Tab-separated table of C-alpha atoms and ligand atoms in Angstrom:
chain	number	residue	atom	x	y	z
A	68	LEU	CA	25.723	-43.550	-18.354
A	69	SER	CA	23.215	-41.530	-16.413
A	70	GLY	CA	22.449	-40.728	-12.827
A	71	GLY	CA	25.999	-41.063	-11.557
A	72	LYS	CA	27.019	-38.500	-8.980
A	73	SER	CA	29.997	-37.360	-11.024
A	74	GLU	CA	27.704	-36.309	-13.876
A	75	SER	CA	25.314	-34.213	-11.821
A	76	ARG	CA	26.050	-30.547	-11.514
A	77	GLY	CA	27.146	-28.568	-8.504
A	78	ALA	CA	25.089	-25.817	-6.900
A	79	LEU	CA	25.815	-22.097	-7.078
A	80	ILE	CA	25.253	-20.816	-3.562
A	81	VAL	CA	25.786	-17.152	-2.708
A	82	LEU	CA	26.050	-15.482	0.688
A	83	GLU	CA	25.062	-11.835	0.875
A	84	GLY	CA	24.712	-9.268	3.607
A	85	LEU	CA	26.136	-6.093	5.082
A	86	ASP	CA	29.756	-5.872	6.127
A	87	ARG	CA	30.217	-7.731	9.468
A	88	SER	CA	27.066	-9.835	8.962
A	89	GLY	CA	29.081	-13.052	9.321
A	90	LYS	CA	29.172	-14.164	5.679
A	91	THR	CA	32.822	-15.005	5.563
A	92	SER	CA	32.918	-17.284	8.618
A	93	GLN	CA	29.624	-18.980	7.682
A	94	SER	CA	30.924	-19.557	4.138
A	95	SER	CA	33.943	-21.471	5.385
A	96	LYS	CA	31.804	-23.489	7.829
A	97	LEU	CA	29.572	-24.469	4.898
A	98	LEU	CA	32.562	-25.583	2.874
A	99	THR	CA	33.766	-27.789	5.733
A	100	TYR	CA	30.259	-29.207	6.095
A	101	LEU	CA	29.820	-30.105	2.419
A	102	GLU	CA	33.305	-31.567	2.135
A	103	GLY	CA	32.621	-33.603	5.260
A	104	LEU	CA	29.629	-35.137	3.491
A	105	GLY	CA	31.860	-36.067	0.563
A	106	HIS	CA	30.657	-33.366	-1.826
A	107	SER	CA	33.028	-31.618	-4.169
A	108	ALA	CA	32.896	-27.955	-3.121
A	109	GLU	CA	34.931	-24.747	-3.291
A	110	LEU	CA	34.799	-21.420	-1.504
A	111	TRP	CA	34.933	-18.361	-3.764
A	112	ARG	CA	34.611	-14.686	-2.973
A	113	PHE	CA	33.985	-11.451	-4.826
A	114	PRO	CA	35.708	-9.179	-5.226
A	115	ASP	CA	38.463	-11.625	-6.143
A	116	ARG	CA	41.401	-9.379	-5.321
A	117	SER	CA	43.973	-11.710	-6.890
A	118	THR	CA	43.369	-10.646	-10.510
A	119	ASN	CA	44.517	-7.421	-12.189
A	120	VAL	CA	40.995	-6.044	-12.045
A	121	GLY	CA	40.748	-7.233	-8.437
A	122	GLN	CA	43.870	-5.293	-7.520
A	123	MET	CA	42.333	-2.101	-8.906
A	124	ILE	CA	39.244	-2.779	-6.787
A	125	SER	CA	41.370	-3.423	-3.714
A	126	MET	CA	43.222	-0.122	-4.171
A	127	TYR	CA	39.894	1.651	-4.453
A	128	LEU	CA	38.430	-0.008	-1.360
A	129	SER	CA	41.462	0.889	0.731
A	130	ASN	CA	41.207	4.510	-0.470
A	131	LYS	CA	44.547	4.327	-2.278
A	132	SER	CA	42.849	5.291	-5.521
A	133	GLN	CA	39.830	7.328	-6.515
A	134	LEU	CA	37.488	6.209	-9.281
A	135	ASP	CA	34.228	7.468	-10.700
A	136	ASP	CA	31.237	5.571	-9.238
A	137	HIS	CA	30.263	4.126	-12.633
A	138	THR	CA	33.821	3.058	-13.373
A	139	ILE	CA	34.261	1.111	-10.141
A	140	HIS	CA	30.830	-0.445	-10.628
A	141	LEU	CA	31.908	-1.824	-14.002
A	142	LEU	CA	35.199	-3.078	-12.549
A	143	PHE	CA	33.366	-5.071	-9.862
A	144	SER	CA	31.188	-6.525	-12.609
A	145	ALA	CA	34.209	-7.280	-14.826
A	146	ASN	CA	35.761	-9.098	-11.861
A	147	ARG	CA	32.752	-11.443	-11.846
A	148	TRP	CA	32.789	-11.790	-15.655
A	149	GLU	CA	36.432	-12.848	-15.675
A	150	LYS	CA	35.455	-15.849	-13.521
A	151	ARG	CA	32.234	-16.744	-15.334
A	152	SER	CA	33.506	-19.485	-17.629
A	153	LEU	CA	35.508	-21.179	-14.866
A	154	MET	CA	32.408	-20.975	-12.680
A	155	GLU	CA	30.319	-22.718	-15.332
A	156	THR	CA	32.947	-25.432	-15.848
A	157	LYS	CA	33.167	-26.135	-12.107
A	158	LEU	CA	29.391	-26.358	-11.741
A	159	LYS	CA	28.973	-28.583	-14.791
A	160	THR	CA	31.664	-30.965	-13.581
A	161	GLY	CA	29.906	-31.401	-10.259
A	162	THR	CA	31.591	-28.909	-7.933
A	163	THR	CA	29.371	-26.836	-5.671
A	164	LEU	CA	30.505	-23.225	-5.266
A	165	ILE	CA	29.956	-21.310	-2.044
A	166	VAL	CA	30.376	-17.687	-3.064
A	167	ASP	CA	30.946	-14.889	-0.552
A	168	ARG	CA	29.189	-11.910	-2.284
A	169	TYR	CA	28.032	-11.676	-5.894
A	170	SER	CA	25.988	-9.470	-8.211
A	171	TYR	CA	23.595	-8.431	-5.423
A	172	SER	CA	26.475	-6.716	-3.631
A	173	GLY	CA	27.297	-5.115	-6.949
A	174	VAL	CA	23.856	-3.607	-7.312
A	175	ALA	CA	23.216	-2.837	-3.621
A	176	PHE	CA	26.490	-0.988	-2.976
A	177	SER	CA	26.351	1.089	-6.159
A	178	SER	CA	22.663	1.944	-5.999
A	179	ALA	CA	23.268	2.995	-2.372
A	180	LYS	CA	25.469	5.730	-3.859
A	181	GLY	CA	22.530	6.918	-5.933
A	182	LEU	CA	23.191	5.185	-9.251
A	183	ALA	CA	20.016	4.011	-11.016
A	184	LEU	CA	18.998	0.453	-10.159
A	185	GLU	CA	18.460	-0.676	-13.754
A	186	TRP	CA	21.813	0.759	-14.825
A	187	CYS	CA	23.475	-1.113	-11.968
A	188	LYS	CA	21.820	-4.404	-12.920
A	189	ALA	CA	22.637	-4.237	-16.641
A	190	PRO	CA	26.290	-5.391	-16.640
A	191	GLU	CA	25.349	-8.404	-14.494
A	192	ILE	CA	22.978	-9.744	-17.182
A	193	GLY	CA	24.278	-13.073	-18.451
A	194	LEU	CA	26.289	-14.021	-15.389
A	195	LEU	CA	25.178	-17.317	-13.876
A	196	SER	CA	22.116	-17.104	-11.706
A	197	PRO	CA	22.600	-18.479	-8.162
A	198	ASP	CA	20.556	-21.512	-7.180
A	199	LEU	CA	20.338	-20.073	-3.694
A	200	VAL	CA	21.077	-16.739	-2.058
A	201	LEU	CA	21.561	-16.788	1.700
A	202	TYR	CA	21.023	-13.282	3.025
A	203	LEU	CA	22.470	-12.813	6.493
A	204	ASP	CA	20.117	-10.224	7.861
A	205	ILE	CA	21.466	-7.823	10.478
A	206	GLN	CA	20.542	-4.284	11.455
A	207	PRO	CA	23.293	-1.889	10.357
A	208	GLU	CA	23.654	-0.631	13.952
A	209	LYS	CA	24.179	-4.188	15.234
A	210	ALA	CA	26.781	-4.912	12.568
A	211	ALA	CA	28.648	-1.725	13.467
A	212	GLU	CA	28.659	-2.761	17.140
A	213	ARG	CA	30.468	-5.973	16.219
A	214	GLY	CA	33.518	-3.834	15.692
A	215	GLY	CA	36.279	-4.636	13.333
A	216	TYR	CA	35.012	-2.416	10.570
A	217	GLY	CA	38.393	-2.513	8.883
A	218	GLY	CA	38.391	1.080	7.735
A	219	GLU	CA	37.709	0.302	4.090
A	220	ARG	CA	35.739	2.762	2.008
A	221	TYR	CA	32.216	1.375	2.566
A	222	GLU	CA	32.554	0.411	6.218
A	223	GLN	CA	30.548	3.286	7.658
A	224	LEU	CA	27.210	3.088	9.419
A	225	GLU	CA	25.365	5.705	7.376
A	226	PHE	CA	26.381	4.092	4.112
A	227	GLN	CA	25.597	0.554	5.335
A	228	LYS	CA	22.061	1.750	6.218
A	229	LYS	CA	21.574	2.739	2.591
A	230	VAL	CA	23.000	-0.578	1.378
A	231	ALA	CA	20.528	-2.458	3.611
A	232	LYS	CA	17.625	-0.593	1.964
A	233	CYS	CA	18.980	-1.385	-1.491
A	234	TYR	CA	19.323	-5.106	-0.710
A	235	GLN	CA	15.633	-5.102	0.268
A	236	VAL	CA	14.468	-4.413	-3.273
A	237	LEU	CA	16.636	-7.154	-4.793
A	238	HIS	CA	15.381	-10.323	-3.195
A	239	ASP	CA	13.486	-12.942	-5.190
A	240	ALA	CA	12.444	-16.602	-4.908
A	241	SER	CA	16.060	-17.806	-4.724
A	242	TRP	CA	16.674	-15.884	-1.458
A	243	LYS	CA	16.502	-17.190	2.074
A	244	ILE	CA	16.655	-14.524	4.749
A	245	ILE	CA	18.551	-15.656	7.840
A	246	ASP	CA	18.523	-13.754	11.124
A	247	ALA	CA	22.230	-13.040	11.568
A	248	CYS	CA	21.836	-12.090	15.247
A	249	GLN	CA	21.095	-15.654	16.377
A	250	PRO	CA	23.824	-17.684	18.076
A	251	ILE	CA	26.453	-18.623	15.531
A	252	GLU	CA	25.750	-22.394	15.835
A	253	ASP	CA	22.029	-21.855	15.173
A	254	ILE	CA	22.810	-19.930	12.009
A	255	GLU	CA	25.222	-22.666	10.983
A	256	LYS	CA	22.551	-25.385	11.426
A	257	GLN	CA	19.930	-23.446	9.450
A	258	LEU	CA	22.330	-22.811	6.619
A	259	GLN	CA	23.377	-26.472	6.473
A	260	GLU	CA	19.782	-27.633	6.074
A	261	ILE	CA	18.941	-25.139	3.338
A	262	VAL	CA	22.206	-25.737	1.477
A	263	LEU	CA	21.924	-29.521	1.514
A	264	ASP	CA	18.421	-29.274	0.092
A	265	CYS	CA	19.705	-27.009	-2.686
A	266	VAL	CA	22.651	-29.291	-3.493
A	267	MET	CA	20.266	-32.254	-3.844
A	268	THR	CA	17.912	-30.315	-6.127
A	269	CYS	CA	20.806	-29.361	-8.398
A	270	GLN	CA	22.079	-32.947	-8.471
A	271	LYS	CA	18.650	-34.024	-9.700
A	272	GLY	CA	19.174	-31.913	-12.795
A	273	LYS	CA	17.835	-28.423	-12.117
A	274	PRO	CA	19.081	-26.426	-15.133
A	275	LEU	CA	21.559	-23.569	-14.845
A	276	SER	CA	20.232	-20.150	-15.795
A	277	ASN	CA	21.469	-16.597	-16.229
A	278	LEU	CA	20.815	-13.378	-14.353
A	279	TRP	CA	18.435	-11.844	-13.862
A	280	SER	CA	16.152	-14.767	-13.202
B	210	LIG	P1	34.527	-7.927	1.254
B	210	LIG	O1	35.820	-8.380	0.660
B	210	LIG	O2	33.428	-8.972	1.198
B	210	LIG	O3	34.683	-7.314	2.632
B	210	LIG	O4	34.005	-6.763	0.291
B	210	LIG	C1	34.703	-5.570	0.194
B	210	LIG	C2	33.773	-4.386	0.135
B	210	LIG	O5	33.331	-4.173	-1.210
B	210	LIG	C3	32.518	-4.502	0.982
B	210	LIG	O6	32.296	-3.244	1.617
B	210	LIG	C4	31.439	-4.785	-0.014
B	210	LIG	C5	31.918	-4.112	-1.260
B	210	LIG	N1	31.500	-4.792	-2.489
B	210	LIG	C6	31.553	-6.120	-2.744
B	210	LIG	N2	31.162	-6.386	-3.988
B	210	LIG	C7	30.837	-5.197	-4.541
B	210	LIG	C8	30.391	-4.796	-5.831
B	210	LIG	O7	30.181	-5.601	-6.744
B	210	LIG	N3	30.191	-3.456	-6.024
B	210	LIG	C9	30.417	-2.533	-5.046
B	210	LIG	N4	30.217	-1.239	-5.337
B	210	LIG	N5	30.856	-2.878	-3.829
B	210	LIG	C10	31.050	-4.183	-3.579
B	211	LIG	NA1	34.499	-5.645	4.197
B	212	LIG	NA1	33.131	-10.636	3.693
């Protein structure tokens, strides 16, 4: 009754980076890759705009509502908390989750507004800790040149520069920094290698843990 693939857990893999760093397209390429290898995998993203909390966040991001900086911070966190138990169930039943943004976005975007780092981290304590964080590294100016900033609240060069600085203080041993200005296929290949390695490590029984660790 041991060692079977169906009993090993999935990996929690997070993609982070500035707006227009390429997270969303690389996330879906990774899903296709893992499924192609026969792994059970799902693509998730935060904010998850489909929930009630997510709809409040979406209104805020599109400037249709105004909220105090602390209030919106806690809503983003609540949006992750409302998915925590499902996340744990999926991982424990062997599904790997590719997650487009997570708690690091939460802390980086709010501390970029001037909120204290430790205050920003506090509501994330107890969420599942990613096995791997893939940070798509791009200079804010380069990201802005890519165009297609959709006009949402945070999609402004000066603010993204602050977010980039805030991300820099968050990285730990679970992070891999990827140069997001390489050709798209090169990025894809690098990510595949790192992700496969992580999936294997988790299958071998690496325990789940909680933030911040
Ligand atoms: P996206 O759907 O990935 O484009 O994200 C929408 C915007 O919200 C983007 O500018 C990043 C920002 N964002 C994502 N997660 C959080 C969070 O937890 N807190 C804050 N303040 N902003 C976030
Ligand atoms: Na965006
Ligand atoms: Na995105």
